[in-house]
Every structure is written in structure tokens, then in C-alpha cells.
mmCIF file of C-alpha atoms and ligand atoms in Angstrom:
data_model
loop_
_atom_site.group_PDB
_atom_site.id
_atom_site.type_symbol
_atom_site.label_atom_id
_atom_site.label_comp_id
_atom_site.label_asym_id
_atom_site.label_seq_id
_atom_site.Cartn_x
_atom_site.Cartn_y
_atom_site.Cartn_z
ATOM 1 C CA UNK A 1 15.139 84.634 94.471
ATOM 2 C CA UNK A 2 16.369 81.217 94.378
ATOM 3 C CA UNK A 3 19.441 81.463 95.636
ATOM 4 C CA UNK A 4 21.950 84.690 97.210
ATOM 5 C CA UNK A 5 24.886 82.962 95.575
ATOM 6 C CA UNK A 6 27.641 84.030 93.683
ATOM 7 C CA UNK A 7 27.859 86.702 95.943
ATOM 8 C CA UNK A 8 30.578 88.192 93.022
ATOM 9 C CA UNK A 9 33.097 88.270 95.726
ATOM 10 C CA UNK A 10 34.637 85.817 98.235
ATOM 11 C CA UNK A 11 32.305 84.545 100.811
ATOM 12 C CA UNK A 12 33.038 84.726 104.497
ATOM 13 C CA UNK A 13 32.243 81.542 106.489
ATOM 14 C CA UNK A 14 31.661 80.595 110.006
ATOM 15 C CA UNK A 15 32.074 77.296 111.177
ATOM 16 C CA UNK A 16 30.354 75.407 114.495
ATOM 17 C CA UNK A 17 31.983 72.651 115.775
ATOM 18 C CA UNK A 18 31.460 71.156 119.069
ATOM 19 C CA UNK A 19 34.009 68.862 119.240
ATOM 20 C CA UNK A 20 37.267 66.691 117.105
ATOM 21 C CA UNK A 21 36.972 69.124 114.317
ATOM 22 C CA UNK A 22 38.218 66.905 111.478
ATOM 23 C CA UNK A 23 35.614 68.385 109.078
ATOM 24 C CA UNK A 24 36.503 72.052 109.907
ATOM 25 C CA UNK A 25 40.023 70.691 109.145
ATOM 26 C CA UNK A 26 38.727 69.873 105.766
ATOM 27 C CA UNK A 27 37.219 73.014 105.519
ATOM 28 C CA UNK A 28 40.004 75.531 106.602
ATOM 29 C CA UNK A 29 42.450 73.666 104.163
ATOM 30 C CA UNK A 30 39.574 74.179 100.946
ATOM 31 C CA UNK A 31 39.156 77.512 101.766
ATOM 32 C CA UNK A 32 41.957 78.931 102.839
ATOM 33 C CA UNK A 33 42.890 82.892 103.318
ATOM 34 C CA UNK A 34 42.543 84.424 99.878
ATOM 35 C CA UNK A 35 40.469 81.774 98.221
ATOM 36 C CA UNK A 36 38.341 83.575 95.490
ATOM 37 C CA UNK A 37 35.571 81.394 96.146
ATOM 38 C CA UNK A 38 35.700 82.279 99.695
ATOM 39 C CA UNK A 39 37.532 81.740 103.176
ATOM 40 C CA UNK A 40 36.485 80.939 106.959
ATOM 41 C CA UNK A 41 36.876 83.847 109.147
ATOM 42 C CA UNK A 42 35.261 82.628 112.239
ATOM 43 C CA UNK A 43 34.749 79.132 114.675
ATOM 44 C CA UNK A 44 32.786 79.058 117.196
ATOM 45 C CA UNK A 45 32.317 76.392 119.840
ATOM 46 C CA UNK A 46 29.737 75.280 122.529
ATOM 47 C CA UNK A 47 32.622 73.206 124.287
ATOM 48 C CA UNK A 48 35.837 75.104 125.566
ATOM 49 C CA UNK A 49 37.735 72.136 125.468
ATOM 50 C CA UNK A 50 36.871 71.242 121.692
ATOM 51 C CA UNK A 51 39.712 70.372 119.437
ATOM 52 C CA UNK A 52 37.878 72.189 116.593
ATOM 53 C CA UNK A 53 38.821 75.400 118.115
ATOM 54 C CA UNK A 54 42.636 74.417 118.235
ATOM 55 C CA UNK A 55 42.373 73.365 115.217
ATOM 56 C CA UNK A 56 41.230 76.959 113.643
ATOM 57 C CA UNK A 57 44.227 79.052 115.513
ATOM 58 C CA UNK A 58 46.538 76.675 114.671
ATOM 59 C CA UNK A 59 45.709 77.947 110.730
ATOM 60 C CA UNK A 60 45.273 81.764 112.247
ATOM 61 C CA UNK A 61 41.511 81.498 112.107
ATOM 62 C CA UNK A 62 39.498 83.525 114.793
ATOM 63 C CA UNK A 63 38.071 80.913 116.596
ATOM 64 C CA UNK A 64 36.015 81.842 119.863
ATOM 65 C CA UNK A 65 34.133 79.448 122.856
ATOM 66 C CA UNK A 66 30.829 79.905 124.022
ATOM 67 C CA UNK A 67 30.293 78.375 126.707
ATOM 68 C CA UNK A 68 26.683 76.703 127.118
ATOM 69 C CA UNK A 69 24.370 78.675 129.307
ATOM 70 C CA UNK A 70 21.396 77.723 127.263
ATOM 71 C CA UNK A 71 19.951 78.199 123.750
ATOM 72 C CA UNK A 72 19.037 81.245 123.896
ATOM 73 C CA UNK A 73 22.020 82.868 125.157
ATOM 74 C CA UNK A 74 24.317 80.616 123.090
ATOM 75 C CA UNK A 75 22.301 81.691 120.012
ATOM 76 C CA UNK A 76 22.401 85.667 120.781
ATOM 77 C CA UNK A 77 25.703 85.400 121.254
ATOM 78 C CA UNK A 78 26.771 83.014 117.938
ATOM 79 C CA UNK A 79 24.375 85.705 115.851
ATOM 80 C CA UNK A 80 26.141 89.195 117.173
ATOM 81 C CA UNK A 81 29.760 87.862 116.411
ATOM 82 C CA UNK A 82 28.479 86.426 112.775
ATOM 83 C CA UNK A 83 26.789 89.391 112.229
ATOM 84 C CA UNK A 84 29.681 91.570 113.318
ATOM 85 C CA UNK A 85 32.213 89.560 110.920
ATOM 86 C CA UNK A 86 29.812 90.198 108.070
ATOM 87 C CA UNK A 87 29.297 86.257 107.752
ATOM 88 C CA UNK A 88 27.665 84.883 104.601
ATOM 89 C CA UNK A 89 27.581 81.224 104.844
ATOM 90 C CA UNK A 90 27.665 78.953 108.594
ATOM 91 C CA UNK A 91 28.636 76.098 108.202
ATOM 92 C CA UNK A 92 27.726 72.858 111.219
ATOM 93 C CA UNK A 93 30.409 70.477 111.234
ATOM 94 C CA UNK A 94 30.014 67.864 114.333
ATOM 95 C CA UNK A 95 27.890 70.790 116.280
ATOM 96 C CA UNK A 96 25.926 69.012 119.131
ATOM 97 C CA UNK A 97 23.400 71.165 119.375
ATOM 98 C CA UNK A 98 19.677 71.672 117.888
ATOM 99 C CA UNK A 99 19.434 75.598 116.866
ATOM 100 C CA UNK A 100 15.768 77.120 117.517
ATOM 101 C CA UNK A 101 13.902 78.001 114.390
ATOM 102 C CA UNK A 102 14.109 82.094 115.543
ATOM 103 C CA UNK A 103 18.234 81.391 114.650
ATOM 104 C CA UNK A 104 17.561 78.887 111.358
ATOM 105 C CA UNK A 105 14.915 80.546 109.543
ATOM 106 C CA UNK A 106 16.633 84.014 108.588
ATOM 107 C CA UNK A 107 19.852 81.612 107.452
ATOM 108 C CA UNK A 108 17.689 79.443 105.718
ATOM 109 C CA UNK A 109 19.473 78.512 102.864
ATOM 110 C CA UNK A 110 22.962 79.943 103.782
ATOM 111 C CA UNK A 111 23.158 77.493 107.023
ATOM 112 C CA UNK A 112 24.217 73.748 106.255
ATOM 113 C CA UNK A 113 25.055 70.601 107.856
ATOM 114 C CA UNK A 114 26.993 67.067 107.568
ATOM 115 C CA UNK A 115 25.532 64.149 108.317
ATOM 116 C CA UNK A 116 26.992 60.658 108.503
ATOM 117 C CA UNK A 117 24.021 59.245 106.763
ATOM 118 C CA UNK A 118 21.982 58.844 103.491
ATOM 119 C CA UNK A 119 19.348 60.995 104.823
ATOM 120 C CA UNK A 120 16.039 60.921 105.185
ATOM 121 C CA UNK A 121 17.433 57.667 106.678
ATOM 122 C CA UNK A 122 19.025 57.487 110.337
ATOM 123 C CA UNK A 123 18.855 60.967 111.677
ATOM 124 C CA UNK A 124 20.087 61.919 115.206
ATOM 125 C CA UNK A 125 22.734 60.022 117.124
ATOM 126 C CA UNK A 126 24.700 56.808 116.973
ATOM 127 C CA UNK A 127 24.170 56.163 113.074
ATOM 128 C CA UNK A 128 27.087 53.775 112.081
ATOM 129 C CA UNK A 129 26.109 50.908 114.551
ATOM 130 C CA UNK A 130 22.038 51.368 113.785
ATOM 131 C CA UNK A 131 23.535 51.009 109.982
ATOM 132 C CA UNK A 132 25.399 47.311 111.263
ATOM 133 C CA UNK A 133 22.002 46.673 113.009
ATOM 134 C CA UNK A 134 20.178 46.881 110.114
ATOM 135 C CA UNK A 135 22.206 45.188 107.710
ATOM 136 C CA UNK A 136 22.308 47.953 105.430
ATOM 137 C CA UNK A 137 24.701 47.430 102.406
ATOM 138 C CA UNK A 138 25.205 50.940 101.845
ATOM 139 C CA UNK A 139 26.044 54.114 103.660
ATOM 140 C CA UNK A 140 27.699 57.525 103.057
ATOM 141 C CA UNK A 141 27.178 61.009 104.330
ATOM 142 C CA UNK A 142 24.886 64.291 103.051
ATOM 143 C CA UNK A 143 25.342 67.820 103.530
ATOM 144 C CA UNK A 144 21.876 69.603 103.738
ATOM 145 C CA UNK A 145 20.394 72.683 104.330
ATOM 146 C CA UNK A 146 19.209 73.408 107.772
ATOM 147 C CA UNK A 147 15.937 73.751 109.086
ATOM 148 C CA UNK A 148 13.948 73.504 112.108
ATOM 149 C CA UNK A 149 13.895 69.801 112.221
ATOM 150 C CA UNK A 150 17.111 67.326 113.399
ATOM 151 C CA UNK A 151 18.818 66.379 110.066
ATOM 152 C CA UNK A 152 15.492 66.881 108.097
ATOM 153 C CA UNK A 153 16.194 69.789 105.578
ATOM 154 C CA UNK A 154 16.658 69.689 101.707
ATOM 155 C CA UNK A 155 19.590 67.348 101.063
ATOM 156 C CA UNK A 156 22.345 69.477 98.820
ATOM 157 C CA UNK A 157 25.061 66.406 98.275
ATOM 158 C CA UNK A 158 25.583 63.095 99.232
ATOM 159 C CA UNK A 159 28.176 60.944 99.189
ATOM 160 C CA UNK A 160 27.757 56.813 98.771
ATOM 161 C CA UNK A 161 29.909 54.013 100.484
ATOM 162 C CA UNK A 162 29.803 50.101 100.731
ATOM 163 C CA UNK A 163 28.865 48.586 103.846
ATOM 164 C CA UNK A 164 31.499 45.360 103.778
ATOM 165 C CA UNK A 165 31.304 42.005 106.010
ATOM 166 C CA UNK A 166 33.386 42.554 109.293
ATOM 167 C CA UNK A 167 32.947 46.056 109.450
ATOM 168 C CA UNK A 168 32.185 47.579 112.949
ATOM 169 C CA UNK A 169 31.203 50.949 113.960
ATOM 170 C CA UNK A 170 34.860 52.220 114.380
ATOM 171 C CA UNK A 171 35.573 51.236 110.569
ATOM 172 C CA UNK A 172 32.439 52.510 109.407
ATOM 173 C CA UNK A 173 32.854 55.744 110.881
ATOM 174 C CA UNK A 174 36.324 56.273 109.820
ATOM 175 C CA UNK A 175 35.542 55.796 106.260
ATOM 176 C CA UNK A 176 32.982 58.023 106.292
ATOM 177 C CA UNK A 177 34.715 61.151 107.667
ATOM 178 C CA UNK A 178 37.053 60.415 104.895
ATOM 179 C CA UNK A 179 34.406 60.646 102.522
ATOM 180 C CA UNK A 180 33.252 63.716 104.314
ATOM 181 C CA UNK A 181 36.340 65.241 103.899
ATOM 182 C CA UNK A 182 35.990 65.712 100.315
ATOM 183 C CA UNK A 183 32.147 66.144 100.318
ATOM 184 C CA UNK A 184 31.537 69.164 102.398
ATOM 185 C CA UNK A 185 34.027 71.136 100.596
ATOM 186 C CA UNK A 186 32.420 70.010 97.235
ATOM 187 C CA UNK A 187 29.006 70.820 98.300
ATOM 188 C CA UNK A 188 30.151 74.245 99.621
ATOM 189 C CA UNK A 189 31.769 74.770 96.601
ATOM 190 C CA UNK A 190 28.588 74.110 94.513
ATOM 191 C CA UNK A 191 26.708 76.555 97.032
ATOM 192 C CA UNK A 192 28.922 79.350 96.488
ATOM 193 C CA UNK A 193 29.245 79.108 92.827
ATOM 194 C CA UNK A 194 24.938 79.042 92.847
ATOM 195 C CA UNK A 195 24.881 75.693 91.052
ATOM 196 C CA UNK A 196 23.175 74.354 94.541
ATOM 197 C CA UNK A 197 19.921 76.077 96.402
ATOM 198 C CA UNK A 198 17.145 74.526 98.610
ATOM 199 C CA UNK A 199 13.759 74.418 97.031
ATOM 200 C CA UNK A 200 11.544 77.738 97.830
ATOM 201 C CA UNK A 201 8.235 79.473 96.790
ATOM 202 C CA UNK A 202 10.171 80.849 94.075
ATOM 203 C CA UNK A 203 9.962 77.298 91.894
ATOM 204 C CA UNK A 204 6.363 77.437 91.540
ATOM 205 C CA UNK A 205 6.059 80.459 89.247
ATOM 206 C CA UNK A 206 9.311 79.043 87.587
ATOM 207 C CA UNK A 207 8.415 75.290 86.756
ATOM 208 C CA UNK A 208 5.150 75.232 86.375
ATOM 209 C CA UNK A 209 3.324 72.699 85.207
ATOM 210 C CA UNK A 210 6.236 70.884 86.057
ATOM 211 C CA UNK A 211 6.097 71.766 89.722
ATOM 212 C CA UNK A 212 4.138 68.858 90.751
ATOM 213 C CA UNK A 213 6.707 66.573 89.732
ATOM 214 C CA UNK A 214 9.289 67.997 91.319
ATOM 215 C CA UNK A 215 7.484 67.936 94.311
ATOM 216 C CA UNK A 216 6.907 64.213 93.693
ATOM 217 C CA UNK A 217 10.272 63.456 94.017
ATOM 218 C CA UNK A 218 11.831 61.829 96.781
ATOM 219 C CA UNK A 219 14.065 63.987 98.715
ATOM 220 C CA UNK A 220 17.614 62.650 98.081
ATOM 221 C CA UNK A 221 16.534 62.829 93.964
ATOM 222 C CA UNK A 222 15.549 66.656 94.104
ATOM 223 C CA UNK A 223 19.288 68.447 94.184
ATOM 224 C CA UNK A 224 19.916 66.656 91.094
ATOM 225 C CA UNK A 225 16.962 68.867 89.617
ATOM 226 C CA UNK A 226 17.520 71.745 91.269
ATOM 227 C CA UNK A 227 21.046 71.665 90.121
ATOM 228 C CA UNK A 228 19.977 71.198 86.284
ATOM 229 C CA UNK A 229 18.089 74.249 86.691
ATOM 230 C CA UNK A 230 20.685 76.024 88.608
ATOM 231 C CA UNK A 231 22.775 75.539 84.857
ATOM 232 C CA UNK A 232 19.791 75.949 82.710
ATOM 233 C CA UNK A 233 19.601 79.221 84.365
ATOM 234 C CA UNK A 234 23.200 80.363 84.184
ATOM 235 C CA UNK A 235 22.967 79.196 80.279
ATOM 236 C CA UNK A 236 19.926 81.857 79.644
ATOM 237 C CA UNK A 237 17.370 79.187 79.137
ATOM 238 C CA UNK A 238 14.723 79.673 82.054
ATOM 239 C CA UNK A 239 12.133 79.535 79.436
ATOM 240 C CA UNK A 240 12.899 76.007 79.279
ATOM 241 C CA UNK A 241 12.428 75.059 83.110
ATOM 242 C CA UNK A 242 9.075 73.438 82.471
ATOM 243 C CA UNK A 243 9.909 71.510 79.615
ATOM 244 C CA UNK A 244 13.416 70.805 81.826
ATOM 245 C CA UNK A 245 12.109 68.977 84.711
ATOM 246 C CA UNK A 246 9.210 67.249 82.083
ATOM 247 C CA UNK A 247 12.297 65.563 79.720
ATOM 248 C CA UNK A 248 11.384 67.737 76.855
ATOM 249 C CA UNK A 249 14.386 69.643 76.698
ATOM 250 C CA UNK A 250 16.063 68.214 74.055
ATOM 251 C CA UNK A 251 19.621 68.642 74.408
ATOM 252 C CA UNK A 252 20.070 71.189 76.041
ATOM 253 C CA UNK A 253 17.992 69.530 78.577
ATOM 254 C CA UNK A 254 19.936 66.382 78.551
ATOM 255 C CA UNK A 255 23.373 68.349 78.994
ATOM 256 C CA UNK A 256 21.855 70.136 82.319
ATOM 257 C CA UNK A 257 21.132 66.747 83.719
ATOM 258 C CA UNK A 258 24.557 65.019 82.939
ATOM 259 C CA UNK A 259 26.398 67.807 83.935
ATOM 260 C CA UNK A 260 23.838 67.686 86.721
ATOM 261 C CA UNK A 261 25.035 64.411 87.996
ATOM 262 C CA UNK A 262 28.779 65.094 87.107
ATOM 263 C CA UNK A 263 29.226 68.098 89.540
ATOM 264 C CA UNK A 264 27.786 65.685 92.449
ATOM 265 C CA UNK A 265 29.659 62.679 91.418
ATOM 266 C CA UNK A 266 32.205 61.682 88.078
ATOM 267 C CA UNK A 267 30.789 59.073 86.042
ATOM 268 C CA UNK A 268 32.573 58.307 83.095
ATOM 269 C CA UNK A 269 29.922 56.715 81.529
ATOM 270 C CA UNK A 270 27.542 60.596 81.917
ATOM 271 C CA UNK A 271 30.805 62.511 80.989
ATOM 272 C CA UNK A 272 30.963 60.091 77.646
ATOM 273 C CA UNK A 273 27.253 60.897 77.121
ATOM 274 C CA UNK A 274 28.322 64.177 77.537
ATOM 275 C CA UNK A 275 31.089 64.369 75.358
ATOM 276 C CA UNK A 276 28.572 62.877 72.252
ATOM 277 C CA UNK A 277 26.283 66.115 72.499
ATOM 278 C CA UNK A 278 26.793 68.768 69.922
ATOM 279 C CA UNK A 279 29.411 71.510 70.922
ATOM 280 C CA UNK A 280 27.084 74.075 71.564
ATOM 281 C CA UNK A 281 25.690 72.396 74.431
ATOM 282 C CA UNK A 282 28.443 70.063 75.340
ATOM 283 C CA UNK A 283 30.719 73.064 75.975
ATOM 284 C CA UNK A 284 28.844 75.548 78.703
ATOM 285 C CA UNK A 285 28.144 72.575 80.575
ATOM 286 C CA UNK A 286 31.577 71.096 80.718
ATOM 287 C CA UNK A 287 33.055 74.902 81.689
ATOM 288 C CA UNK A 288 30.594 74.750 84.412
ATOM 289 C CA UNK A 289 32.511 71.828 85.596
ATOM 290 C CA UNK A 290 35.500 72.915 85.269
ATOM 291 C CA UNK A 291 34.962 75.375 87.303
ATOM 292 C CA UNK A 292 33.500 72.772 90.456
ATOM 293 C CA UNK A 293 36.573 70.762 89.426
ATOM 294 C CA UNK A 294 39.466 73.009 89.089
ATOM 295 C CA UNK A 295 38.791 75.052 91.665
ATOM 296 C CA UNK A 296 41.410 74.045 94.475
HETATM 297 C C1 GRF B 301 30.945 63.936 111.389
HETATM 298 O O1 GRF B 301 30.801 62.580 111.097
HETATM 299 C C2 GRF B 301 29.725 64.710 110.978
HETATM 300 O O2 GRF B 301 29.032 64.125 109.912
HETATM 301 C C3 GRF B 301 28.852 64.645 112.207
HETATM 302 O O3 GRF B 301 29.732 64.691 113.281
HETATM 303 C C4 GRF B 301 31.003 64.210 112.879
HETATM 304 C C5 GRF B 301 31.973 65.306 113.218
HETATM 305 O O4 GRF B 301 33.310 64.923 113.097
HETATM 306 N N1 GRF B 301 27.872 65.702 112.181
HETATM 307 P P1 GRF B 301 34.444 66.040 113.161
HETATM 308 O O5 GRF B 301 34.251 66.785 114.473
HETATM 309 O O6 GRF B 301 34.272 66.931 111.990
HETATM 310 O O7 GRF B 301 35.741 65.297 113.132
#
């Protein structure tokens, strides 16, 4: 199975946050109580004192501290109250700490991340001022899927920002939780709808001769695949996977991939392209977005 999303009802969420919490913030107000795409029931914090957990009661969210006494008591503990509040979906936002791969691997897939970076580039700590350092003249944020590694698994969205002269860390980082603000909802929202999976054994079989090349491709240009299948699927057309991922999917093909890039980012150049394909492509894939977009 590619993906366990739609679940055809609302997901539940958990949220770890170790500390500010402006991201859970962001979260709790996209998916509030009721939400049809789904709603956080649960925080949880390493840190007592974190204003994440505020944050949660202040909106009537459970939110519970865990004090740290060490991974593996941290992690027992974390699993038993997701498990008992029938969690689908965790979500790290600012969470300090590295989970063991016995925790990650059976939420593989259903366990994401934000990072203040254009990952693969500048994992770990102190990433605005290594981006001044560097000169880079770009930077942004991605929310991936977790796994074992620090900040290494399958990127689901990014998000893209100028670097500009005279910017220090402080500005840096301030326009990038902004950015964040509107990303990690987006990318949940892409998640839950099943328009957004991490790659598995399951593509093989699916793609291919084609699976080589999607192998090929460098990490931050795979969810854009992966999310033209995800709507070549929901349109019927598996069959045409291969032929997808190869450019020989005629139009059909070519609405997958601008609707592809659409629900990441708008473009109205794409949507124009878009909007020149015949009807009977050109209107699944702009329902799809519709849904992404309407959807509050
Ligand atoms: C964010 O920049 C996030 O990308 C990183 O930690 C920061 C958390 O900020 N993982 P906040 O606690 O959500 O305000």
C-alpha cells in the first residue's frame, strides 16, 4: 500500500513540541475541533516549561509533559498515550529530540517533521547563520517524513525564500517560521487527503520500467512525482504509471504533473497550462485542487 490516507474520516493528530510552539499554533488553528479533514487531540512535550504546551490548553487541546528521563522511557511513554487516543498522524514541530528507529519505523510514513531548511542541505542545528556563512541566496523550510536519520527522510513539501543583503540570523529565521506557518498545514493537508506518501517497496511493481528513474531523482524533485501518481491514481489511470514518470502520458500525463506542482506551490503560468488542456483532463485535476485549496 502506498499510502493509509484518506482514512474516510477525520484524522486524529498528535503534536511534539519541545519548546515556543509557533508551528503547533499554526497547526491547532488549521485543524481545529471538527475539521473534516482532521483535528489535534493530543501535545506532548519533553520540556515542562515549553510554551507549546500552553499554547494547546489555551485552544482546549489535551496537552501533557514528559519529563526527560531518557529515550527510552520518554518514547514508552509518548507511544501508550498516542496509542490510547487512537492517534493517526504525529506530527514534530520544534521537538529537540532524535526518536530511536524501534519508535519511527512502525510510524513510518504517518510521522513528519519541519525543518528550517531546503533539505538534503543543512540538517541539525543552527541553520539560518550556516545559511549567512555560506552565502546562500536562497532558503526556505521542508516538511518530511521521518526516519531514523536527523532531518534525512523523504522530503513531502518545501517551501522557497530569498536570502537578501543585510539579513542576519534573527531576520532569516523569522521569515521562515512565517513561511512555515502556511507550509506544514499545506503539507498535512496533502497527507491526509493521500495526494502525498513517502516512496516504498510498493513503487517497484507499480512503475516499472520507470522505477529507475525515479530513483534517479534527486530527493527534493521526487514528491513532485510521487504526487502525480498520487492523482493519476485517484483518476483510475495506474495503468499509466510507467508511461507517467517516462513523459509518455500524453495529457493526461501532463495534467498530473501541473496539477502536481500547483498543489505544492501556485504558478500562474502551470495553472494557464492547465487551463489550455482539454476538459476532460483539465477538470479532475483542477477539483483535486480545489479541494487542497478550499479546504480551510
Ligand atoms: C521551526 O523553525 C522548525 O522548523 C524547527 O524548529 C522551529 C520550531 O519553532 N524544527 P516553533 O517552536 O514551532 O515556534
Amino acid at each position: 500500500m502506498l499510502t493509509p490516507f484518506p482514512l474516510g474520516r477525520p484524522a486524529r493528530m498528535a503534536v511534539l513540541a519541545s519548546g515556543r510552539g509557533s508551528n503547533l499554533e499554526a497547526l491547532l488553528e488549521a485543524f481545529p475541533p471538527g475539521h473534516p479533514l482532521g483535528e489535534v487531540v493530543l501535545v506532548l512535550s519533553d520540556n515542562p516549561s515549553a510554551q507549546a504546551l500552553e499554547r494547546a490548553r489555551r485552544r482546549g487541546v489535551e496537552a501533557l509533559a514528559l519529563p526527560w528521563r531518557g529515550r527510552r522511557a520518554f518514547e514508552a511513554e509518548a507511544l501508550a498515550h498516542l496509542e490510547a487516543r487512537g492517534v493517526d498522524l504525529v506530527l514534530l514541530a520544534g521537538f529537540m529530540r532524535l526518536l530511536s528507529p524501534g519508535f519511527v519505523e512502525p510510524w513510518y510514513g504517518r510521522l513528519l517533521n519541519i525543518h528550517p531548511s531546503l533539505l538534503p542541505a543543512y540538517p541539525g542545528l543552527h541553520v539560518h547563520r550556516r545559511v549567512l556563512e555560506a552565502g546562500e541566496r536562497e532558503t526556505g523550510s521542508t516538511v518530511h517524513f521521518v526516519d531514523q536519520g536527523m532531518d534525512t527522510g523523504p522530503i513531502l513539501l518545501q517551501g522557497r525564500l530569498p536570502v537578501l543583503p543585510g539579513d542576519t540570523p534573527e531576520t532569516l529565521e523569522r521569515r521562515v517560521l512565517f513561511l512555515e506557518h502556511r507550509l506544514y498545514p499545506r503539507a498535512v493537508r496533502l497527507l491526509l487527503l493521500g495526494l502525498a506518501f513517502p516512496p516504498s517497496p510498493a513503487l517497484k511493481p507499480l512503475l516499472g520500467e520507470a522505477f529507475p528513474l525515479f530513483q534517479a531523482l534527486p530527493p527534493r524533485e521526487k514528491p513532485l512525482y510521487l504526487r502525480a501518481l498520487a492523482l493519476l491514481r485517484r483518476w483510475g489511470q495506474e495503468a499509466l504509471a510507467p508511461a507517467l514518470f517516462l513523459g509518455r502520458a500524453g495529457e493526461i500525463g501532463r495534467a498530473a504533473f501541473l496539477a502536481a506542482h500547483l498543489l505544492a506551490e501556485d504558478h500562474p503560468a502551470l495553472r494557464q497550462e492547465l487551463k489550455e488542456l482539454p476538459l476532460e483532463v483539465r477538470a479532475p485535476a483542477e477539483a483535486e485542487l480545489g479541494r487542497v485549496e478550499s479546504s480551510p
